[in-house]
Short mmCIF file of N, CA, C and O in Angstrom, two decimals:
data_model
loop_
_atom_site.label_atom_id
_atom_site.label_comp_id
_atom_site.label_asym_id
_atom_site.label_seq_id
_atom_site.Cartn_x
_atom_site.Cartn_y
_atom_site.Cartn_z
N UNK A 161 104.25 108.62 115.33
CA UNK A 161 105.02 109.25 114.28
C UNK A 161 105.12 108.34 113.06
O UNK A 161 104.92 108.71 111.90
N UNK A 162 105.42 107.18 113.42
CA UNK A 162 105.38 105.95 112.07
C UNK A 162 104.24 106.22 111.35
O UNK A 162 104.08 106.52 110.17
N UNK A 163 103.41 106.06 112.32
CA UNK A 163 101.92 105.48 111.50
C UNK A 163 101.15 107.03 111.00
O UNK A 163 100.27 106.89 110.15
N UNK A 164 101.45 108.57 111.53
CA UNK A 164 100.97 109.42 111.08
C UNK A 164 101.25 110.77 110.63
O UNK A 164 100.55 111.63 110.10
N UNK A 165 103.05 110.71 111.14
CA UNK A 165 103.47 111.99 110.49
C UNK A 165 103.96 112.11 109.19
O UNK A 165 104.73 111.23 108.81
N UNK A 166 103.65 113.14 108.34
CA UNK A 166 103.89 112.73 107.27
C UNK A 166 105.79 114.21 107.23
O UNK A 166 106.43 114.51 106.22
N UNK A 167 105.91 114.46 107.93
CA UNK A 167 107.27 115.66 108.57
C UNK A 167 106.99 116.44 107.22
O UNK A 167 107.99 116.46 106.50
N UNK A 168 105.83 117.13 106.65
CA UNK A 168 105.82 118.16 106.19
C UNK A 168 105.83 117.90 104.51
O UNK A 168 105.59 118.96 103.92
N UNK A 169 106.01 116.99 103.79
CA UNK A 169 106.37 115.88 102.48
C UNK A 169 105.19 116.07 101.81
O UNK A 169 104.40 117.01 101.79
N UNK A 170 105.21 114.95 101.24
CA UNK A 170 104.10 114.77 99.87
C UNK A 170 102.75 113.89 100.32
O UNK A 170 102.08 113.45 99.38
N UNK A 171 102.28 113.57 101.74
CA UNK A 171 101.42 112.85 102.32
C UNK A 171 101.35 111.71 102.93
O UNK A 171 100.54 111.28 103.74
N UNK A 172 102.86 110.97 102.19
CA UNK A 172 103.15 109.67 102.59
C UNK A 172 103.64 109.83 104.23
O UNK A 172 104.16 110.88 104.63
N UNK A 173 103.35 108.38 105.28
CA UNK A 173 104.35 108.54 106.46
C UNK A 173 105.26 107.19 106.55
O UNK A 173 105.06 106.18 105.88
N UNK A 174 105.90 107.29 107.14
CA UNK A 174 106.34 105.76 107.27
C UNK A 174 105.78 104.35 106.99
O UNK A 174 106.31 103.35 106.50
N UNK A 175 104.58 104.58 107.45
CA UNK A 175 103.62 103.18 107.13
C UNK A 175 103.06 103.20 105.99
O UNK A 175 102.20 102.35 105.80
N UNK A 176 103.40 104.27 104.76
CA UNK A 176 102.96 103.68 103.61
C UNK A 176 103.72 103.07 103.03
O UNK A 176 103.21 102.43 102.11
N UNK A 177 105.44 102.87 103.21
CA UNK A 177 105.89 101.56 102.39
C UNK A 177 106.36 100.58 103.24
O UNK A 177 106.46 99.42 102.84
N UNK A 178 106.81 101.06 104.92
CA UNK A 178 107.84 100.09 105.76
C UNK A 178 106.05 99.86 106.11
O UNK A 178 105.68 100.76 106.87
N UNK A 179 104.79 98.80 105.70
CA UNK A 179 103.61 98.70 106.02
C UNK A 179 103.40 97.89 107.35
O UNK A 179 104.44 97.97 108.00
N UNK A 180 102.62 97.28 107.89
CA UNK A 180 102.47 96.74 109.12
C UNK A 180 103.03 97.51 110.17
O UNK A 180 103.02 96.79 111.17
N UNK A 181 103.43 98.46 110.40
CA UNK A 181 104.34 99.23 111.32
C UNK A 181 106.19 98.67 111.15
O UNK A 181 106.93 98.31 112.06
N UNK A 182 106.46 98.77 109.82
CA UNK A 182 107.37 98.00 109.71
C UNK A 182 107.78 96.56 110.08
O UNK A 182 108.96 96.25 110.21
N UNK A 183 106.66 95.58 110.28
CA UNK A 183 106.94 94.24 110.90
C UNK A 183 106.96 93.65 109.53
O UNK A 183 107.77 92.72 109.50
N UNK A 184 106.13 93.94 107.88
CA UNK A 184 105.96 93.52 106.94
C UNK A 184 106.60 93.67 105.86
O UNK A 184 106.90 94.86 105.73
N UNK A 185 107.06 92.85 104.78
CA UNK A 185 107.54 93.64 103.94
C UNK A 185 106.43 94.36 102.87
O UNK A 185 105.25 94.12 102.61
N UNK A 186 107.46 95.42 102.36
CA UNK A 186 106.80 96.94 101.66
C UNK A 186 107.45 96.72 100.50
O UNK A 186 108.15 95.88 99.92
N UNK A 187 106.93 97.90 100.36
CA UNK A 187 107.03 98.45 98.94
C UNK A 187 107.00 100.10 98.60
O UNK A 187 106.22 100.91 99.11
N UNK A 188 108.22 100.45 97.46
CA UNK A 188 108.44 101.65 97.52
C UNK A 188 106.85 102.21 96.70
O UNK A 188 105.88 101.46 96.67
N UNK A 189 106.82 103.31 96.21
CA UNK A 189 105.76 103.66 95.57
C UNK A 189 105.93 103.61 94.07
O UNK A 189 104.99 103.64 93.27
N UNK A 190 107.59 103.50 93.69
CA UNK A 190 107.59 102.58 92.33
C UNK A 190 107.20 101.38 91.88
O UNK A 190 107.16 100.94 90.73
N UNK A 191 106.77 100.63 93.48
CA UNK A 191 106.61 98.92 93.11
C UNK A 191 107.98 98.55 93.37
O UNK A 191 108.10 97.46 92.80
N UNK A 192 109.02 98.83 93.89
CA UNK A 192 110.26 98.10 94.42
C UNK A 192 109.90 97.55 95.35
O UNK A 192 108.97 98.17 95.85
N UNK A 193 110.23 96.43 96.03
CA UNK A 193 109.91 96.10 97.31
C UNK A 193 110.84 96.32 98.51
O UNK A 193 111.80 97.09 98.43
N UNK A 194 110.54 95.63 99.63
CA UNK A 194 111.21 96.70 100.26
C UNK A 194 111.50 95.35 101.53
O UNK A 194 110.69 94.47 101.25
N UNK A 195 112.16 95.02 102.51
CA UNK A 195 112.77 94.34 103.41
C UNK A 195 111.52 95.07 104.86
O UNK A 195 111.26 96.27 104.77
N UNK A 196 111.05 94.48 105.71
CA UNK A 196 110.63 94.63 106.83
C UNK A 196 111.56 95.31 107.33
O UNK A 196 112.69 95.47 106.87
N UNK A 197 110.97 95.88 108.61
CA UNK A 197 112.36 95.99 109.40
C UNK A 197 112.60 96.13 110.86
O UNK A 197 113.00 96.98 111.66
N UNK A 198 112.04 94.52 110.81
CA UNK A 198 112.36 93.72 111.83
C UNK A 198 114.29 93.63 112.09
O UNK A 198 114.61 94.14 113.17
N UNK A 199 114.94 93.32 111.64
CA UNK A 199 116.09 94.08 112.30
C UNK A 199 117.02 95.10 111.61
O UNK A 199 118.20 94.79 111.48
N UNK A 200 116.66 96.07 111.24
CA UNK A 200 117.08 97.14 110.63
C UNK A 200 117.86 97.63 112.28
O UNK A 200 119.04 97.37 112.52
N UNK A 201 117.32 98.05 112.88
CA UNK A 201 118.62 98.68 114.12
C UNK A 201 119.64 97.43 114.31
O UNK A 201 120.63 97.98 114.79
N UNK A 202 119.97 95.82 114.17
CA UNK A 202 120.51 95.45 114.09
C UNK A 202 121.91 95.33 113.18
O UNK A 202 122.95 94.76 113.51
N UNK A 203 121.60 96.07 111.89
CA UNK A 203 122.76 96.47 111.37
C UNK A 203 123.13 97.69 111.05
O UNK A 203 123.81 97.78 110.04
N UNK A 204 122.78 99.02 111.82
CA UNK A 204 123.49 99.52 111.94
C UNK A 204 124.55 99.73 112.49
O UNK A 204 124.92 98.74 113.14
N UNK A 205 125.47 100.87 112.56
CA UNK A 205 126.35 100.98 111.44
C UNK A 205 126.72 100.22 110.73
O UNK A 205 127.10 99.09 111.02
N UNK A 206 126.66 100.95 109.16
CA UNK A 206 127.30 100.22 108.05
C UNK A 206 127.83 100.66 107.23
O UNK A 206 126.93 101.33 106.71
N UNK A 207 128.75 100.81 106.62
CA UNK A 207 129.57 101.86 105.86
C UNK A 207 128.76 101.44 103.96
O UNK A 207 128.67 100.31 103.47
N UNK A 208 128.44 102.43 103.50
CA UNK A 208 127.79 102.01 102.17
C UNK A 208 128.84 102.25 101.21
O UNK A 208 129.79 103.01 101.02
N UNK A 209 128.27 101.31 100.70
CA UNK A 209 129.19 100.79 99.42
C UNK A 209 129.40 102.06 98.30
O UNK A 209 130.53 102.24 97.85
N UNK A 210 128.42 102.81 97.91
CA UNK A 210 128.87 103.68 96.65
C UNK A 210 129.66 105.28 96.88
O UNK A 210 130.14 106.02 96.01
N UNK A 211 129.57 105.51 98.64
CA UNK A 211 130.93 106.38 99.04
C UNK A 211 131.50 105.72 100.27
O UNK A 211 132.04 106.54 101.02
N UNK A 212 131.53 104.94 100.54
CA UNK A 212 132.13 104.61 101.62
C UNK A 212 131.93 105.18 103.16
O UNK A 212 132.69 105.04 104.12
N UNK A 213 130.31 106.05 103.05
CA UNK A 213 129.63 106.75 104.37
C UNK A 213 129.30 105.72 104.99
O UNK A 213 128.56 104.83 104.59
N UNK A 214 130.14 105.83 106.57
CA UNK A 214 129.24 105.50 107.62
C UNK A 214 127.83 106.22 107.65
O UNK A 214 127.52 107.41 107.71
N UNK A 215 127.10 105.04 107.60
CA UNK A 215 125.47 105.49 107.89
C UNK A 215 124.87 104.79 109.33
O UNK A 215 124.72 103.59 109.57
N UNK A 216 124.64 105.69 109.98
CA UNK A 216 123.50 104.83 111.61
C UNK A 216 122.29 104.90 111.21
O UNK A 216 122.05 105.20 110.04
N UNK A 217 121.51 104.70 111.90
CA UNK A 217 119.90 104.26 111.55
C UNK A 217 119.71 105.49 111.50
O UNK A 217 119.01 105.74 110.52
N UNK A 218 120.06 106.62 112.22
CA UNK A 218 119.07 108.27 112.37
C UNK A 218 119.66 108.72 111.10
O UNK A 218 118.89 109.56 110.63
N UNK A 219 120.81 108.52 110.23
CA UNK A 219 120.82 108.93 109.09
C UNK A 219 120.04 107.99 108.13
O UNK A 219 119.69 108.72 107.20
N UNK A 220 119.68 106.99 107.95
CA UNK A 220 119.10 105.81 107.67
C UNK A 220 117.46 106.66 107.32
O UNK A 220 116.93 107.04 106.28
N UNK A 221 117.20 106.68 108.31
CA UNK A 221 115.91 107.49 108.65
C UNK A 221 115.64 108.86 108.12
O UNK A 221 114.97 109.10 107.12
N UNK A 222 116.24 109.74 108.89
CA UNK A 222 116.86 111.13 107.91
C UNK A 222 116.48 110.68 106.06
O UNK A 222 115.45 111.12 105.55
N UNK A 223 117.26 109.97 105.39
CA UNK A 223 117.20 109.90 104.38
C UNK A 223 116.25 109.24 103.92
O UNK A 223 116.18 109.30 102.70
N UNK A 224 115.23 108.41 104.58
CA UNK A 224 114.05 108.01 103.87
C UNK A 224 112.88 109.10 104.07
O UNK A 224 112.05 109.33 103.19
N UNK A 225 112.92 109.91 105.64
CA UNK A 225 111.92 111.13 105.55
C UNK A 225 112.34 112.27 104.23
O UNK A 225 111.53 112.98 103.63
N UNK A 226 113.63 112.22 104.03
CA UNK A 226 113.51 113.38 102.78
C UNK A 226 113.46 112.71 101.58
O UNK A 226 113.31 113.53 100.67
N UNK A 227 113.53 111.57 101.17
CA UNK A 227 113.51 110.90 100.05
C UNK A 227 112.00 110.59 99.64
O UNK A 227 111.21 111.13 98.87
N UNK A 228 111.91 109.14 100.76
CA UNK A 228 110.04 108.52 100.00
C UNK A 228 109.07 109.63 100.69
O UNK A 228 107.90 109.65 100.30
N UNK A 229 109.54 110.67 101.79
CA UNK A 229 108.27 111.14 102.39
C UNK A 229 108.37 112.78 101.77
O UNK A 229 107.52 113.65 101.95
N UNK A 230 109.71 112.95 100.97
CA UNK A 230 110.06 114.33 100.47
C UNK A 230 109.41 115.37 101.58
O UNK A 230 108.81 116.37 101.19
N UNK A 231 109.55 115.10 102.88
CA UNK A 231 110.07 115.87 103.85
C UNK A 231 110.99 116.38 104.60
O UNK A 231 112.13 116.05 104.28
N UNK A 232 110.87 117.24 105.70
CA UNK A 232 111.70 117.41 106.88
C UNK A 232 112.00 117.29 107.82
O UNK A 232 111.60 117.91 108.81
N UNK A 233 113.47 115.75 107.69
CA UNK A 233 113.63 114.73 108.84
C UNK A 233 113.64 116.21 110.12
O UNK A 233 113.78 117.43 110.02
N UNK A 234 113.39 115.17 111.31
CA UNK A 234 113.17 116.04 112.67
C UNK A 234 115.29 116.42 113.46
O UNK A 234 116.18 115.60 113.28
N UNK A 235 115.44 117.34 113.98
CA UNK A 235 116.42 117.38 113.88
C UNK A 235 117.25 116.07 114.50
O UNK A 235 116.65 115.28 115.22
N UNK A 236 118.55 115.90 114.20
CA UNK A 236 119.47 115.11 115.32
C UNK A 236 119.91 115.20 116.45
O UNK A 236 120.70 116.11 116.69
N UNK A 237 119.54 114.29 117.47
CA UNK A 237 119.19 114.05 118.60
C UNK A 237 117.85 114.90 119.03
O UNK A 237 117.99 115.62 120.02
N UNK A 238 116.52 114.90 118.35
CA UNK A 238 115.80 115.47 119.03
C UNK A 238 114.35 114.23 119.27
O UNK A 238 114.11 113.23 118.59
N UNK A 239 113.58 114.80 120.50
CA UNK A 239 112.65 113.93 120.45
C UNK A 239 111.68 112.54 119.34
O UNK A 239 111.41 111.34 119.40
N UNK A 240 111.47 113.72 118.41
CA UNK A 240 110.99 112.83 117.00
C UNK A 240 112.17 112.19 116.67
O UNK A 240 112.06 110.97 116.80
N UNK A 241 112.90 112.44 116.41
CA UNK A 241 113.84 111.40 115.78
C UNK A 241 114.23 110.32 116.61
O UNK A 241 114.19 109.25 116.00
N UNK A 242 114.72 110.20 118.16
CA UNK A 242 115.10 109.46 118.79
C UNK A 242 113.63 108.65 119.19
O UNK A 242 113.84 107.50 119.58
N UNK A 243 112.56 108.95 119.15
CA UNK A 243 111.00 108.05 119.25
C UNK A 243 111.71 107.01 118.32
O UNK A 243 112.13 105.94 118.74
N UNK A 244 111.84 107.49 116.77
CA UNK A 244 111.53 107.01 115.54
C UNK A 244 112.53 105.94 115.56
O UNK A 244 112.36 104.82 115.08
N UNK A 245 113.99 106.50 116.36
CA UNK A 245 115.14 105.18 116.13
C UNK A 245 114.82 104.48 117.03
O UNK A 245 115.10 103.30 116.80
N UNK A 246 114.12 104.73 118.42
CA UNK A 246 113.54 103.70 119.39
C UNK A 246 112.46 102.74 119.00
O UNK A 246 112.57 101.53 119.21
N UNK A 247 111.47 103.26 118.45
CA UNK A 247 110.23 102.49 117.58
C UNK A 247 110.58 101.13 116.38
O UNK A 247 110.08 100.07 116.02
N UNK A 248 111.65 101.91 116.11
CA UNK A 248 112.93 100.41 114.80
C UNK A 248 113.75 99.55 115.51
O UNK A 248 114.01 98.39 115.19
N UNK A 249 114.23 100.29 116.71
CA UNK A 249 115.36 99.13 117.33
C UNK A 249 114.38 98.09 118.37
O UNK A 249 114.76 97.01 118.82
N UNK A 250 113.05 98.71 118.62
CA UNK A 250 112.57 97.49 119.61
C UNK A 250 111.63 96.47 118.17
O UNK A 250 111.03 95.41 118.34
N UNK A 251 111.75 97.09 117.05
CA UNK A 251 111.19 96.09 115.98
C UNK A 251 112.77 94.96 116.08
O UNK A 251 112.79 93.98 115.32
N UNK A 252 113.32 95.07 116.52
CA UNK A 252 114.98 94.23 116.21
C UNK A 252 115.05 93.90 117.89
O UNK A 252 116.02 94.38 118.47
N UNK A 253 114.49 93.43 118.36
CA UNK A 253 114.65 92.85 119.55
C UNK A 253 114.84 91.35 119.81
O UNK A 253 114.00 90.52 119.43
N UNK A 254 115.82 91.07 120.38
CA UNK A 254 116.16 89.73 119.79
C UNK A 254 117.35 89.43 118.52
O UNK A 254 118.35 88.72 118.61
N UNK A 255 117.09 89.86 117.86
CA UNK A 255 117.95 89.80 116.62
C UNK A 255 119.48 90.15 117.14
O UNK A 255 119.82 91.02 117.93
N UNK A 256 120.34 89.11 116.38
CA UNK A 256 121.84 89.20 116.90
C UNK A 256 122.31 90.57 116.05
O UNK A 256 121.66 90.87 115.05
N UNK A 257 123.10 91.15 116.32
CA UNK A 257 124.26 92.35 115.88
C UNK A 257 125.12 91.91 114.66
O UNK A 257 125.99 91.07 114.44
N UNK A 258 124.59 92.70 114.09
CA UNK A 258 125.54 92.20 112.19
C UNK A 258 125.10 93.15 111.44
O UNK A 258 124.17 93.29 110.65
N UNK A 259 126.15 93.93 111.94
CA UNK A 259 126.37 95.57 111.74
C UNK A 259 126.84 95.43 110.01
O UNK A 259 127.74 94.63 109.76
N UNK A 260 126.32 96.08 109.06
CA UNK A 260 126.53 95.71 107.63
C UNK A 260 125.87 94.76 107.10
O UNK A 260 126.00 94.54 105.89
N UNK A 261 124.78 93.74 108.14
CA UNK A 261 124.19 93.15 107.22
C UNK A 261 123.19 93.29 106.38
O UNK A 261 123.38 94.27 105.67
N UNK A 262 121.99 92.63 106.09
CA UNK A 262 121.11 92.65 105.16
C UNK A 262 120.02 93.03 105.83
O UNK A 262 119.92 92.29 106.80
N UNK A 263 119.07 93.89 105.79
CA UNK A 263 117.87 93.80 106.12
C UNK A 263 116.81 92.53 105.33
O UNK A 263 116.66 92.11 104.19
N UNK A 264 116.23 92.26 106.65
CA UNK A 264 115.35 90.95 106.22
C UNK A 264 113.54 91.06 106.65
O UNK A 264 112.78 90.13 106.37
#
């Protein structure tokens, strides 16, 4: 699913900006760059700063399939989606719990 679904969007899938299978850092398709995400399931939950939403990784996710892939995330709790949060949290294996921190 990382490396080839694109959930219906503009062609992009996951591995065109989180690159290496997310082990590398990326880049958005503006040229922003972008944090690996090697422990991205490590800080979830995190409440964001510009409303104060708790966000978990499957909303995390959710919002990058409809954003950089301008598709349609797979539903919540369903197979595709729970692959996709399993495929990120074993990229964070090892990594201590620091829920709100920084992706690195």
């Amino acid at each position: 699913l990382f490396m080839n679904e694109h959930f219906g969007g503009n062609g992009r899938v996951c591995n065109t900006c989180h690159v290496d299978g997310g082990k590398a850092k990326g880049k958005l398709p503006n040229g922003q760059p972008l944090p690996s995400l090697r422990n991205a399931a490590a800080i979830f939950p995190h409440i964001r700063g510009r409303d104060h939403k708790l966000v978990t990784l499957p909303d995390q996710i959710e919002s990058c399939i409809q954003g950089g892939l301008q598709g349609t995330p797979p539903e919540y709790g369903s197979e595709d989606l729970n692959s996709l949060v399993s495929y990120i949290t074993s990229l964070s294996q090892g990594k201590k719990i620091n829920m709100g921190g920084k992706p690195r």
